[in-house]
Coordinates of C-alpha atoms in Angstrom, one line a residue:
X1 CA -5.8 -49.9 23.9
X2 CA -7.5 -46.6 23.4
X3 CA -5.6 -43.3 23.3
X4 CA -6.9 -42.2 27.0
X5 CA -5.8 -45.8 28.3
X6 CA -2.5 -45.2 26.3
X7 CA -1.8 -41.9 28.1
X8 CA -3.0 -43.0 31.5
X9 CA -6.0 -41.0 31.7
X10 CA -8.7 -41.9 34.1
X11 CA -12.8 -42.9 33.2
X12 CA -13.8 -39.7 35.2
X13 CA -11.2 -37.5 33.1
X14 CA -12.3 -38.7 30.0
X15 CA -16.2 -37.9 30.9
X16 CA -14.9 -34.4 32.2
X17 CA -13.6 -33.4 28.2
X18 CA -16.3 -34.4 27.0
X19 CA -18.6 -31.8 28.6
X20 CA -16.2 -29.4 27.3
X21 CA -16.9 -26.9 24.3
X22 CA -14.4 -27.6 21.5
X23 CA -11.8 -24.7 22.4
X24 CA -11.2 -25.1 25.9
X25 CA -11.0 -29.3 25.3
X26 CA -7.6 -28.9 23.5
X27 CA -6.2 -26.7 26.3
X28 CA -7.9 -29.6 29.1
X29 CA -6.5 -32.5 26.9
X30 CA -2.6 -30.2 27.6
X31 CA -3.2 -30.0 31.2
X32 CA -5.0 -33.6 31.7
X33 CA -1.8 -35.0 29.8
X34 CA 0.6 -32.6 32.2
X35 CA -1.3 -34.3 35.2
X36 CA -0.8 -37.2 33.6
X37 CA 2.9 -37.2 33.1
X38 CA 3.5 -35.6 36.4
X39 CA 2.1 -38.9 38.3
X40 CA 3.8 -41.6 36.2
X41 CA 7.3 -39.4 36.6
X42 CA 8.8 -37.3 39.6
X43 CA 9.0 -34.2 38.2
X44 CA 9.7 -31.1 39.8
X45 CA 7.5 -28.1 40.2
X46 CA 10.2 -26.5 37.5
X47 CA 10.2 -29.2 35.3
X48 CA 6.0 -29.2 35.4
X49 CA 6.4 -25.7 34.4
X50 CA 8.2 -25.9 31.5
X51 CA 6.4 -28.4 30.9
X52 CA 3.1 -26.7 30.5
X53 CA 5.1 -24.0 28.5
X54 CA 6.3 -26.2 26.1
X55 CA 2.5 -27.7 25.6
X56 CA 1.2 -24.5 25.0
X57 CA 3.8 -23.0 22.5
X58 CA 2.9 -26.8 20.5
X59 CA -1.0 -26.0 20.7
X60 CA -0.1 -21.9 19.5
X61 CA 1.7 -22.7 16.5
X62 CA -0.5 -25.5 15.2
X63 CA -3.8 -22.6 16.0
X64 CA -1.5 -20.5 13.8
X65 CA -1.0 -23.1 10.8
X66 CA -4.8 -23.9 11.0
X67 CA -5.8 -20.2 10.8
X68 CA -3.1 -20.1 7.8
X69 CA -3.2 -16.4 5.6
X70 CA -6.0 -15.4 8.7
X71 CA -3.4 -15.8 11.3
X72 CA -3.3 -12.1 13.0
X73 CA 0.6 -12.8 13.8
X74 CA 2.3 -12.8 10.9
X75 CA 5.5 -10.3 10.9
X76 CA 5.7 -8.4 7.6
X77 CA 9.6 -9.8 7.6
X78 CA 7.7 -13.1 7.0
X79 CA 6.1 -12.1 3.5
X80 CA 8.5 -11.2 0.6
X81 CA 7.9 -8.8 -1.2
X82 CA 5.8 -9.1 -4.3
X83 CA 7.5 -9.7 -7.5
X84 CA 6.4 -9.6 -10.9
X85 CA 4.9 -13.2 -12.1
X86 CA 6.7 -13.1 -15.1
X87 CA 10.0 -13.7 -13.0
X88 CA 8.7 -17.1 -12.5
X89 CA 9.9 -19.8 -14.0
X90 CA 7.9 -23.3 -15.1
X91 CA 8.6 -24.6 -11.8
X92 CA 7.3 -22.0 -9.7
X93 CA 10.8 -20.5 -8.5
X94 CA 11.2 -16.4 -8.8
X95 CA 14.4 -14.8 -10.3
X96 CA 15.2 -11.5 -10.4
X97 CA 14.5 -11.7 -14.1
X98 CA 13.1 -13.4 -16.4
X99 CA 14.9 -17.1 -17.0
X100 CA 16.8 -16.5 -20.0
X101 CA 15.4 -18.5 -23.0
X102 CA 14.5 -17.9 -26.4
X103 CA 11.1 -18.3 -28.3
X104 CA 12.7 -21.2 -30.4
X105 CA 14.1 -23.0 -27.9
X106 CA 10.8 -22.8 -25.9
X107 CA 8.5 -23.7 -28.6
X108 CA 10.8 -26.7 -29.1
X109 CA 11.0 -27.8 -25.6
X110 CA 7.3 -27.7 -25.6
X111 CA 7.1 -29.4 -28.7
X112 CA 9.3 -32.4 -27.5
X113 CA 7.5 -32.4 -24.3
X114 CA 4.1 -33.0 -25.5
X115 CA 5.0 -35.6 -27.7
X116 CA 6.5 -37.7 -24.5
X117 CA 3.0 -37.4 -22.8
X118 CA 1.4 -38.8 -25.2
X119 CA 4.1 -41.7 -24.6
X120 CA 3.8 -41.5 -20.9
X121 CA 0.0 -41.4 -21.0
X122 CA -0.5 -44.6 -22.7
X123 CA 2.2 -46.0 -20.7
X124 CA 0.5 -44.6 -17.3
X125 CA -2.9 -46.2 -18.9
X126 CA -0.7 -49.2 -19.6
X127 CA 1.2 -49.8 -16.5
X128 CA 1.5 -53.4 -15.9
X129 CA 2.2 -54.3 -19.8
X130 CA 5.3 -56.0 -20.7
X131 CA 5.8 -53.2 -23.5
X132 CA 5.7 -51.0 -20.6
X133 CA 8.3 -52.6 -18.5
X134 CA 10.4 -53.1 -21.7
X135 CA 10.0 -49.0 -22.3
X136 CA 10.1 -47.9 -19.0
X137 CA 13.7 -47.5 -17.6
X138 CA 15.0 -46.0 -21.4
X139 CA 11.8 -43.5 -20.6
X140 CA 12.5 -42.7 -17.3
X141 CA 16.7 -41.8 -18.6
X142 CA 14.8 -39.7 -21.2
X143 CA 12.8 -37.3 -18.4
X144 CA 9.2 -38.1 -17.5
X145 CA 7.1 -34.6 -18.3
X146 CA 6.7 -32.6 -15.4
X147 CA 2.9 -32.7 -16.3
X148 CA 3.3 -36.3 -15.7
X149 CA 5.7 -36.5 -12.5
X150 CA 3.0 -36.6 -10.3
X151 CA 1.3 -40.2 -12.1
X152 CA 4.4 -41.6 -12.5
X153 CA 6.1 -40.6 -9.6
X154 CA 2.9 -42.1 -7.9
X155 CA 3.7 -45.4 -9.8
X156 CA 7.5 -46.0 -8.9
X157 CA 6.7 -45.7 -5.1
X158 CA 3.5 -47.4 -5.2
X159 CA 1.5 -44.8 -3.3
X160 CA -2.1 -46.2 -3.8
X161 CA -1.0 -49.7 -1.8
X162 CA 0.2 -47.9 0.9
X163 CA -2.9 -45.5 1.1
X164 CA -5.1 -48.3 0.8
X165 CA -3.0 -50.6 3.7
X166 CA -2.8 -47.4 5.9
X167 CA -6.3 -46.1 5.8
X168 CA -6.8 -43.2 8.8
X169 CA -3.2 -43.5 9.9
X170 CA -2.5 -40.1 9.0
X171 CA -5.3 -38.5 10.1
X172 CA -4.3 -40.2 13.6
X173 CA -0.4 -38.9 13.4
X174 CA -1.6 -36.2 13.1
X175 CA -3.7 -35.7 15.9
X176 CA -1.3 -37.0 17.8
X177 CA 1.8 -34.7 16.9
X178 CA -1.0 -32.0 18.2
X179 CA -0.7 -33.4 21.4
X180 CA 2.7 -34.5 21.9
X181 CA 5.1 -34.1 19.2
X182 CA 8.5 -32.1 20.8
X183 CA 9.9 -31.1 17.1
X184 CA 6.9 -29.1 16.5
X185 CA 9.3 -25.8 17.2
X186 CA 12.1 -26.7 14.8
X187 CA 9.4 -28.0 12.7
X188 CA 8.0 -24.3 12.8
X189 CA 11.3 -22.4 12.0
X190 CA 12.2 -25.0 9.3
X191 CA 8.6 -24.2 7.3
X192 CA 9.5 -20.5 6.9
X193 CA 12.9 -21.2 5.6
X194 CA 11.9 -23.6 3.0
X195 CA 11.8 -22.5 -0.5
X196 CA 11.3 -18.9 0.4
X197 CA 11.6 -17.7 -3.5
X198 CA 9.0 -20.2 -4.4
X199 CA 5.2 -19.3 -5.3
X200 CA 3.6 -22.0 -3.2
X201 CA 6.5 -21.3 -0.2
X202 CA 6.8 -17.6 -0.2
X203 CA 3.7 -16.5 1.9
X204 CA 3.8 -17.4 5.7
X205 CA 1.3 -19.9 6.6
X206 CA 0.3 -20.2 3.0
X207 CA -1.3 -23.7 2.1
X208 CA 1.4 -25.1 1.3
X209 CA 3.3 -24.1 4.2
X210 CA 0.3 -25.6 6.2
X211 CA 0.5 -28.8 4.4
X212 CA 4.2 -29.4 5.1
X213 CA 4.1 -28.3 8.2
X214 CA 1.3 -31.2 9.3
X215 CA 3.6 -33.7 7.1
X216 CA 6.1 -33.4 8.8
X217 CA 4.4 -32.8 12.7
X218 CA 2.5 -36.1 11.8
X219 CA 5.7 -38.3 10.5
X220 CA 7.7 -37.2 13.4
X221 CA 5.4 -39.0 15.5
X222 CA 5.0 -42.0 12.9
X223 CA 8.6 -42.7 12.5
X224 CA 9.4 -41.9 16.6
X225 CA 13.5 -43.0 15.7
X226 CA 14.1 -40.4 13.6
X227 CA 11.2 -38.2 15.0
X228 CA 12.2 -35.2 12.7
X229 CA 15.5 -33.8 11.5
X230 CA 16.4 -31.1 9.4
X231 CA 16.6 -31.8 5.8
X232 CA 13.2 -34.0 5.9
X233 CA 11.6 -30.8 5.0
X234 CA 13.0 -29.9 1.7
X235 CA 12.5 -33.4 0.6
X236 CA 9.2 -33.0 2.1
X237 CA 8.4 -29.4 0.1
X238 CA 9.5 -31.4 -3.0
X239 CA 7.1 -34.1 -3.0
X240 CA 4.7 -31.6 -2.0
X241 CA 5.1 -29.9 -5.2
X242 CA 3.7 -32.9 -7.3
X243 CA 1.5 -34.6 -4.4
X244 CA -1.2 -33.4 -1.9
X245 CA -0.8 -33.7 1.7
X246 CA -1.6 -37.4 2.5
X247 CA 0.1 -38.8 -0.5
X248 CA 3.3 -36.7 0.6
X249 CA 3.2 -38.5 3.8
X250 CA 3.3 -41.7 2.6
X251 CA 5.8 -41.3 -0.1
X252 CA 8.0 -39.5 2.1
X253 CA 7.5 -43.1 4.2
X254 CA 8.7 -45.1 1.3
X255 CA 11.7 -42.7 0.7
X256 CA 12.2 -43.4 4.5
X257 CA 12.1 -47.1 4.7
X258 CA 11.9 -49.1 1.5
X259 CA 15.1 -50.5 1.0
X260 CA 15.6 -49.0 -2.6
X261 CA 16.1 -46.0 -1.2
X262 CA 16.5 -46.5 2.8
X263 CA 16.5 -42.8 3.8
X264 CA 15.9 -43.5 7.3
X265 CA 19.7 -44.5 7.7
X266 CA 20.8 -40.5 6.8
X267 CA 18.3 -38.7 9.4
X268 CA 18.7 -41.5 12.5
X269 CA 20.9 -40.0 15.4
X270 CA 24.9 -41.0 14.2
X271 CA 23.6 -40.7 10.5
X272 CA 25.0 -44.0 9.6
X273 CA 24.1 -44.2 6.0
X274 CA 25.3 -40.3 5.2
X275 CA 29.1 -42.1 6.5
X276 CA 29.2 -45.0 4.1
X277 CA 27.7 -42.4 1.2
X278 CA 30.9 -40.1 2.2
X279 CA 33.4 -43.1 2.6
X280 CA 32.0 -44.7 -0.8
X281 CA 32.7 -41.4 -2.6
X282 CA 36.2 -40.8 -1.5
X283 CA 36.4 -44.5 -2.9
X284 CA 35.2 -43.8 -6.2
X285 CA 37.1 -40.5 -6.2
X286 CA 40.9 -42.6 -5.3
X287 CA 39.9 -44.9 -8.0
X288 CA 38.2 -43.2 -11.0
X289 CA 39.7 -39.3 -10.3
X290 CA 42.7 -39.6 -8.6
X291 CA 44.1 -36.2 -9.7
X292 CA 41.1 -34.7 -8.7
X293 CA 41.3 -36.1 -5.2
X294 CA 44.6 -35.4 -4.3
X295 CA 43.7 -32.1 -5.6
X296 CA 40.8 -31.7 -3.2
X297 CA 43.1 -33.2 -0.6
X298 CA 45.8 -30.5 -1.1
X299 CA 43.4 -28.1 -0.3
X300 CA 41.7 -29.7 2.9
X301 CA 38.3 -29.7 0.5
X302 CA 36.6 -33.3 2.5
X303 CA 34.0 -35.1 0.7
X304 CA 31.9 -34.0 3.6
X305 CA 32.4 -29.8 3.2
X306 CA 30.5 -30.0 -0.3
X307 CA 28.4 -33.3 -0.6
X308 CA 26.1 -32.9 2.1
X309 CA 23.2 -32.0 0.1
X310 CA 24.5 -33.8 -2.6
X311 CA 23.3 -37.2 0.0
X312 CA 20.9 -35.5 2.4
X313 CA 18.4 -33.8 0.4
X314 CA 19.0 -35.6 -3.3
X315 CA 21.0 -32.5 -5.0
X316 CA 18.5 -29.7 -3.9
X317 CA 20.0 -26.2 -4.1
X318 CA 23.2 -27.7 -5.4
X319 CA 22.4 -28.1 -9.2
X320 CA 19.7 -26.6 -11.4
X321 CA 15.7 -27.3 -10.3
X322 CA 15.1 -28.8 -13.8
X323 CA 18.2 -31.0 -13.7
X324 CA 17.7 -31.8 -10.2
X325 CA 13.9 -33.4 -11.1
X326 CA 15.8 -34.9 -13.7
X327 CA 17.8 -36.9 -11.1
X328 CA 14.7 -37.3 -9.0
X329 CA 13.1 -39.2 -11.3
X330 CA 16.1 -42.0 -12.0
X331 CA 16.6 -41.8 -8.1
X332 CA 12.5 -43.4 -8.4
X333 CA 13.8 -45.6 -10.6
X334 CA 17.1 -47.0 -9.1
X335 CA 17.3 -46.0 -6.1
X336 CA 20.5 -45.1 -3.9
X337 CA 22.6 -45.7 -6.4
X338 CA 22.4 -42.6 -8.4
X339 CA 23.4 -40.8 -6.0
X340 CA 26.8 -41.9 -5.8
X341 CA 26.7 -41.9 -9.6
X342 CA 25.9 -38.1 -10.0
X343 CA 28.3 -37.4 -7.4
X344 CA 31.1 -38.9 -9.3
X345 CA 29.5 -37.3 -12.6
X346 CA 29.6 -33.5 -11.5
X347 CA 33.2 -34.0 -10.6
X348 CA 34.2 -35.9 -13.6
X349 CA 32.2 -33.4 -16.1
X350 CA 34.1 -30.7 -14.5
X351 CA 37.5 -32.3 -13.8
X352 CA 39.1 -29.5 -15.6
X353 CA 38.0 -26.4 -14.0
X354 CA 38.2 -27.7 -10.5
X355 CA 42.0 -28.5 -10.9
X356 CA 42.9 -24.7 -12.2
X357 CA 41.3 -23.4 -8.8
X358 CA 43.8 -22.7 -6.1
X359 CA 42.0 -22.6 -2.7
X360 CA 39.5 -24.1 -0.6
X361 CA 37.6 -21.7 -0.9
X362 CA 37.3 -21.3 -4.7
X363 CA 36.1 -25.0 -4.8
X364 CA 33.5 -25.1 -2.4
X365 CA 32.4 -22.1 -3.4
X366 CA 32.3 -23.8 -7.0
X367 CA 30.2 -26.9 -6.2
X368 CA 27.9 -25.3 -3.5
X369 CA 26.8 -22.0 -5.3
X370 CA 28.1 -21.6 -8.6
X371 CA 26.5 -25.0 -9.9
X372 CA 23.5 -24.4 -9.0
X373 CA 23.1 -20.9 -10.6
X374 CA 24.7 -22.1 -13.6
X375 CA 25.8 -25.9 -14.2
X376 CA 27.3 -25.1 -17.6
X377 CA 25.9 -28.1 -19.5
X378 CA 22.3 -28.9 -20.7
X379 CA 20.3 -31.3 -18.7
X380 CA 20.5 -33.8 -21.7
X381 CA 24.1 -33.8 -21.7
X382 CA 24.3 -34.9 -17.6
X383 CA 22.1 -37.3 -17.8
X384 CA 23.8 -39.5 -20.8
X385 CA 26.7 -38.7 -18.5
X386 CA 25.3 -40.1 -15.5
X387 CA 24.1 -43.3 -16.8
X388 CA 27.8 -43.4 -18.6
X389 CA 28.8 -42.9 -15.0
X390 CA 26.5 -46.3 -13.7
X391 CA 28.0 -47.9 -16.5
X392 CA 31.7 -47.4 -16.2
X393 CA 31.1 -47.6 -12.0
X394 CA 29.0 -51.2 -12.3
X395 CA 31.8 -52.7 -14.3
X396 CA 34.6 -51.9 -11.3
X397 CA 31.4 -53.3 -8.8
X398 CA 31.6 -49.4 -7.2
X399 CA 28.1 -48.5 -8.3
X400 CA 26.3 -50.1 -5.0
X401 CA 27.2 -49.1 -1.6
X402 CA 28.7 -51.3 1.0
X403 CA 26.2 -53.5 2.9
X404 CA 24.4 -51.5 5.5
X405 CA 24.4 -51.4 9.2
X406 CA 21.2 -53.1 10.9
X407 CA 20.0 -49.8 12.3
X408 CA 19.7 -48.1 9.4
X409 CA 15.8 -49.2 8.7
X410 CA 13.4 -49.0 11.7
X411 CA 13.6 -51.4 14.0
X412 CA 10.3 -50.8 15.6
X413 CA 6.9 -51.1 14.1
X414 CA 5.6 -47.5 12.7
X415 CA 2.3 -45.7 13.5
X416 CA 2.9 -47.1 17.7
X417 CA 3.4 -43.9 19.4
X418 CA 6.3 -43.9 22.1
X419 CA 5.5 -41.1 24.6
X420 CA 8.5 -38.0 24.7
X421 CA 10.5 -38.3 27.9
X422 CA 10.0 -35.2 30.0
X423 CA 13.2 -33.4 28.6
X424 CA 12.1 -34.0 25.1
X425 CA 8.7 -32.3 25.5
X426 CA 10.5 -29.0 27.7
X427 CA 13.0 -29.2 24.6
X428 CA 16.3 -29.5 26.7
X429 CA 19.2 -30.3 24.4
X430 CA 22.7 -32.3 25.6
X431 CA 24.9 -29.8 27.3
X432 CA 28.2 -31.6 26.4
X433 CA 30.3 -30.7 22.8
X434 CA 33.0 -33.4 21.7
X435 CA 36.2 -32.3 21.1
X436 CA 35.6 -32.1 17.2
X437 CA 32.9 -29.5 17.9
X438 CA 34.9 -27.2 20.1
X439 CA 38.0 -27.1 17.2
X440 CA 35.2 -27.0 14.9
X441 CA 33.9 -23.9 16.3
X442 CA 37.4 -21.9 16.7
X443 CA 38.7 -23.1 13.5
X444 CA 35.4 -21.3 12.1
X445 CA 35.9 -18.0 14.3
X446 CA 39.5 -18.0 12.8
X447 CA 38.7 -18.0 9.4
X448 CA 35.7 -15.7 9.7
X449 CA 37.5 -13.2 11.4
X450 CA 40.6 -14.1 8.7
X451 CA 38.1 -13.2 6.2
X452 CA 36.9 -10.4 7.3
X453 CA 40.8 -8.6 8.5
X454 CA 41.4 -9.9 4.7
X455 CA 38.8 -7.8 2.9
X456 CA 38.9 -5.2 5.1
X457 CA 42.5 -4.7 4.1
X458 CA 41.6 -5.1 0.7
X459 CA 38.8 -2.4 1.1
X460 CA 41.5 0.1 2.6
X461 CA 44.4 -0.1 0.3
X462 CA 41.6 0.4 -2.5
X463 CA 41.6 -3.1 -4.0
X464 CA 38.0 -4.3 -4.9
X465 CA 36.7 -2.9 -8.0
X466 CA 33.7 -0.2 -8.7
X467 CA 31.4 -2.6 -8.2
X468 CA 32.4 -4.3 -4.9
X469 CA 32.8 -0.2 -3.9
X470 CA 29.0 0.3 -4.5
X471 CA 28.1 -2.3 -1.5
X472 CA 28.2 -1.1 2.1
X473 CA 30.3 -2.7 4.1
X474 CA 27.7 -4.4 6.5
X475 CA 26.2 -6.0 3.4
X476 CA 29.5 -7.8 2.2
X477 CA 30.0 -8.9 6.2
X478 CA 26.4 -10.2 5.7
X479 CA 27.2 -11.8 2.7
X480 CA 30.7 -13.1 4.0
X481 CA 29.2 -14.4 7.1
X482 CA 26.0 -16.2 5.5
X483 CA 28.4 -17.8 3.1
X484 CA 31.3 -18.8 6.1
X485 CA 28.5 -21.0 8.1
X486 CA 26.9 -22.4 4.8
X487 CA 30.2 -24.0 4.9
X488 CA 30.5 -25.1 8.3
X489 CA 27.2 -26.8 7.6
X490 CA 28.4 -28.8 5.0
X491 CA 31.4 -29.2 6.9
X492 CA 29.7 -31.2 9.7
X493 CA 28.3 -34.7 10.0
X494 CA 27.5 -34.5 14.0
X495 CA 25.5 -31.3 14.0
X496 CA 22.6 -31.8 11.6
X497 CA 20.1 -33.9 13.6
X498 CA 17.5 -31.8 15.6
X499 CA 15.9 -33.4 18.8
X500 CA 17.3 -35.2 22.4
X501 CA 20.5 -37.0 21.5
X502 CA 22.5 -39.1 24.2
X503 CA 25.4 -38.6 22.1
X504 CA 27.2 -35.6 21.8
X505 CA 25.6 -34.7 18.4
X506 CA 24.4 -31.3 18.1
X507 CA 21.6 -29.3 15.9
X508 CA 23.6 -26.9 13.3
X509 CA 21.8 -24.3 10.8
X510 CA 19.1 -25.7 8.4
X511 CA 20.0 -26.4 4.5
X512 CA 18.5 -23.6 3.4
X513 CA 19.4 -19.9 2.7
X514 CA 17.5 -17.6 1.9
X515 CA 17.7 -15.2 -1.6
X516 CA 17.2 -12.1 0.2
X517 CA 19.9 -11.0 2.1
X518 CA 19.7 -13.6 4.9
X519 CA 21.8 -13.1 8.2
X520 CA 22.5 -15.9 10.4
X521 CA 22.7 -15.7 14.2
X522 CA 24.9 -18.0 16.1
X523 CA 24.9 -19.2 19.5
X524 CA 28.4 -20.2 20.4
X525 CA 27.3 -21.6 23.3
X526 CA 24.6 -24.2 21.9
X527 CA 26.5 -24.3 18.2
X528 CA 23.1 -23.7 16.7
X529 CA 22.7 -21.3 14.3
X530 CA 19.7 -19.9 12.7
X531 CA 18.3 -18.1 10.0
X532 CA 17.2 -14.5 10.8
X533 CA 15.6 -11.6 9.0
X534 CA 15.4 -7.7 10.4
X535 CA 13.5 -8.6 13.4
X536 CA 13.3 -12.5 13.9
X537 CA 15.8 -12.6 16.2
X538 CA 15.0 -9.8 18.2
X539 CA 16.7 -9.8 21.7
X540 CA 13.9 -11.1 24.1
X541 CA 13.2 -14.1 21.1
X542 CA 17.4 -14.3 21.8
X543 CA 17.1 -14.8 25.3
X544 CA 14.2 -17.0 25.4
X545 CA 15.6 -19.5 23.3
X546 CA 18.8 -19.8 25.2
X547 CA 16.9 -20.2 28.3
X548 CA 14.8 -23.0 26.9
X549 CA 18.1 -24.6 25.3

């Protein structure tokens, strides 16, 4: 069946494109499809409106990414500011100075390093050797080179099969995300808030940004059950570090739907697999950290207000990059089962120092920021933890999750495009919060506005010290109120899947916050919140999005 059969176009339409010239075919193709729709459903004159709306704000923002640094449209909010290279670290992430290391310790790393690609090189030459698959798994504990992440990496999810069995099916996804994908919007936003202080991230509609903003248009019309949902991307601008465009595709695929690693189950509607990852570790945690739990429990800190990332996007933002990659690379290996291990290892390690801190707060505050600035071991020292961690957890048969549901891989075939309803082209979103959303939302006013009567009190009866005196006040309410619903999204399962749901899940603020002073604008009537700088959210933008939600 042929696309134009597929979308119910006529012999006589398709002739009439043709004799179009290539810029006015792409608008035709909108309003042949519009036709199209209209006659197979009873739409109202409305609902054909919006529709035609919706169509052209798709075919504007993908003219935008395929102009890229040309595009005439870019705010100068969207552009950091220039900083000085030598900021950078090897990973491509700015500070605002220099990483801290010395000459010594850097000529050693690199010292170390280079002997292990010489190891990895033969072994990459070698690949299929028994000395290989004897070496391997010791290797991989070890750290593969980040010169060599991409081969490797490339190896343990067997790219070149999947390339080679799937030739052209990217090329097609994404042709057909142009015409129909309805998560090309949230797609949009999430782009420009991922990775903002790194090189290949910081510039809008940079390459990079291009090529993850394609990846992930294309798979949400590859994979149409999960479609797209935030946290794909920063898994997505990962890969895309190490991989070009195609092969990030695909390996995003396997982390999807192989069963090593089964990703599919955390970004389907209900998130089934995030649930038995959160029940598993409060498990582990009764067994193996008991004091630590009933400690977390004293203080109302769930498994599910600090472990979010931990699950969802493999540790990003929540430990150090290089320790992170670390943990990326025995994910390869192992699969889902290091990440219930690390979980239970950055408790355990720091077993001590979470039971001297006295408040929810103080905790989360702990394992969302603090660990990721500074983890206060050496990437060494975790890893020989963690794999003491699979050890000690395979011997009381905790190390492996409970069996999964059978929706948590796809049930239908990927690459056979189901046509959007109507509402999820226009974009409408369910209407109807459960009752653990509407406490959700006033137990988060009453501690904001807690917070904020709190330090305000402080601020008059002359507490805070010179330093906190040297900030205005409408920076520490920015910085109280960015922090406040980075907790609420770590504080809820329901609200993290973008798209039409028939349940009463809801879309809540991306994963990522940005390093330079980021405000967040909430909607209390939709519960979505999003990231905002100076003018993003001006107040037409405002009332144009409520409109369309």
């Amino acid at each position: 069946m042929t696309r134009y059969d597929r979308y119910s176009l006529s012999t006589d339409q398709q002739q009439q494109k043709q004799t179009l010239n290539p810029q006015s075919a792409a608008a035709a193709d909108r309003r042949l499809d519009t036709v199209a729709v209209a006659s197979r459903t009873k739409m109202t004159d409305e609902e054909l409106l919006l529709l035609e709306r919706a169509n052209a704000e798709r075919d504007e923002i993908f003219l935008r990414y395929d102009q890229g640094r040309k595009c005439d449209s870019i705010d100068a909010w969207e552009d950091p500011m220039f900083e000085v290279y030598t900021q950078a670290d090897r990973y491509g992430f700015l500070h605002p100075v220099a990483p801290a290391q010395s000459k010594e310790a850097e000529l050693l790393q690199h010292r170390i390093e280079m002997e292990r690609v010489k190891k990895w090189v033969k072994m990459h030459k070698n690949w299929d050797a028994a000395a290989t698959k004897e070496n391997l798994r010791r290797r991989v504990m070890k750290g593969i080179p980040d010169r060599m992440r991409s081969a490797i990496w490339r190896k343990l999810l067997d790219l070149d099969r999947q390339i080679r069995e799937n030739g052209g099916m990217y090329d097609r996804m994404l042709d057909c995300a142009r015409r129909h994908s309805p998560d090309i919007r949230q797609i949009d936003f999430d782009v420009n808030r991922q990775f903002r202080n790194h090189v290949f991230y910081r510039e809008r509609y940079s390459v990079k940004q291009q090529s993850l903003f394609r990846v992930l248009a294309a798979y949400s019309m590859y994979n149409t059950e999960v479609g797209y949902c935030q946290g794909m991307s920063t898994v997505a601008a990962v890969l895309l570090m190490y991989f070009d465009e195609e092969d990030t595709f695909w390996a995003l695929d396997v982390l999807m739907t192989n069963q090593r690693y089964a990703m599919h189950g955390l970004y389907i509607v209900g998130f089934p697999k995030l649930m038995r990852f959160l029940a598993h570790h409060d498990r582990i945690l009764t067994k193996c950290l008991p004091k630590v739990k009933k400690h977390l429990d004293k203080h109302e800190v769930h498994s599910v207000l600090y472990s979010l990332k931990w699950f969802f996007v493999i540790f990003i933002e929540r430990i150090p990059f290089s320790l992170c990659l670390r943990v990326w690379d025995i994910y390869m290996m192992y699969g889902e089962r290091v990440l219930t291990a690390m979980a239970y290892t950055i408790l355990k390690v720091h077993k001590t120092k979470l039971l001297r801190m006295k408040d929810m707060d103080q905790v989360t505050d702990f394992l969302q920021t603090s660990l990721h600035k500074q983890f206060g071991y050496d990437d060494d020292y975790v890893i020989k933890a963690l794999q003491s961690s699979m050890d000690e957890l395979k011997k009381l048969k905790l190390l492996n999750l409970p069996p999964p549901s059978a929706n948590e891989l796809p049930t239908m075939p990927r690459g056979q495009t189901v046509e959007p309803s109507t509402k999820a082209r226009i974009g409408h979103r369910n209407e109807q919060f459960s009752e653990r959303e509407i406490a959700l939302k006033e137990t988060v006013l009453y501690r904001s506005e807690s917070k904020n009567e709190e330090e305000e009190e402080q601020y008059n009866n002359g507490v805070q010290g010179a330093g906190d005196r040297a900030a205005t006040a409408e920076d520490e309410d920015d910085e109280r109120t960015e922090k406040d619903y980075d907790d609420i999204t770590e504080d809820t399962v329901s609200q993290l899947h973008t798209g039409v749901s028939t349940s009463s899940l809801r879309t809540i603020q991306s994963f990522t916050t940005f390093d330079t002073g980021t405000s967040l604008a909430t909607s209390l009537n939709s519960l979505v919140i999003i990231d905002s700088i100076d003018d993003y959210c001006d107040n037409d933008r405002i009332i144009e999005e409520s409109t369309r939600l």
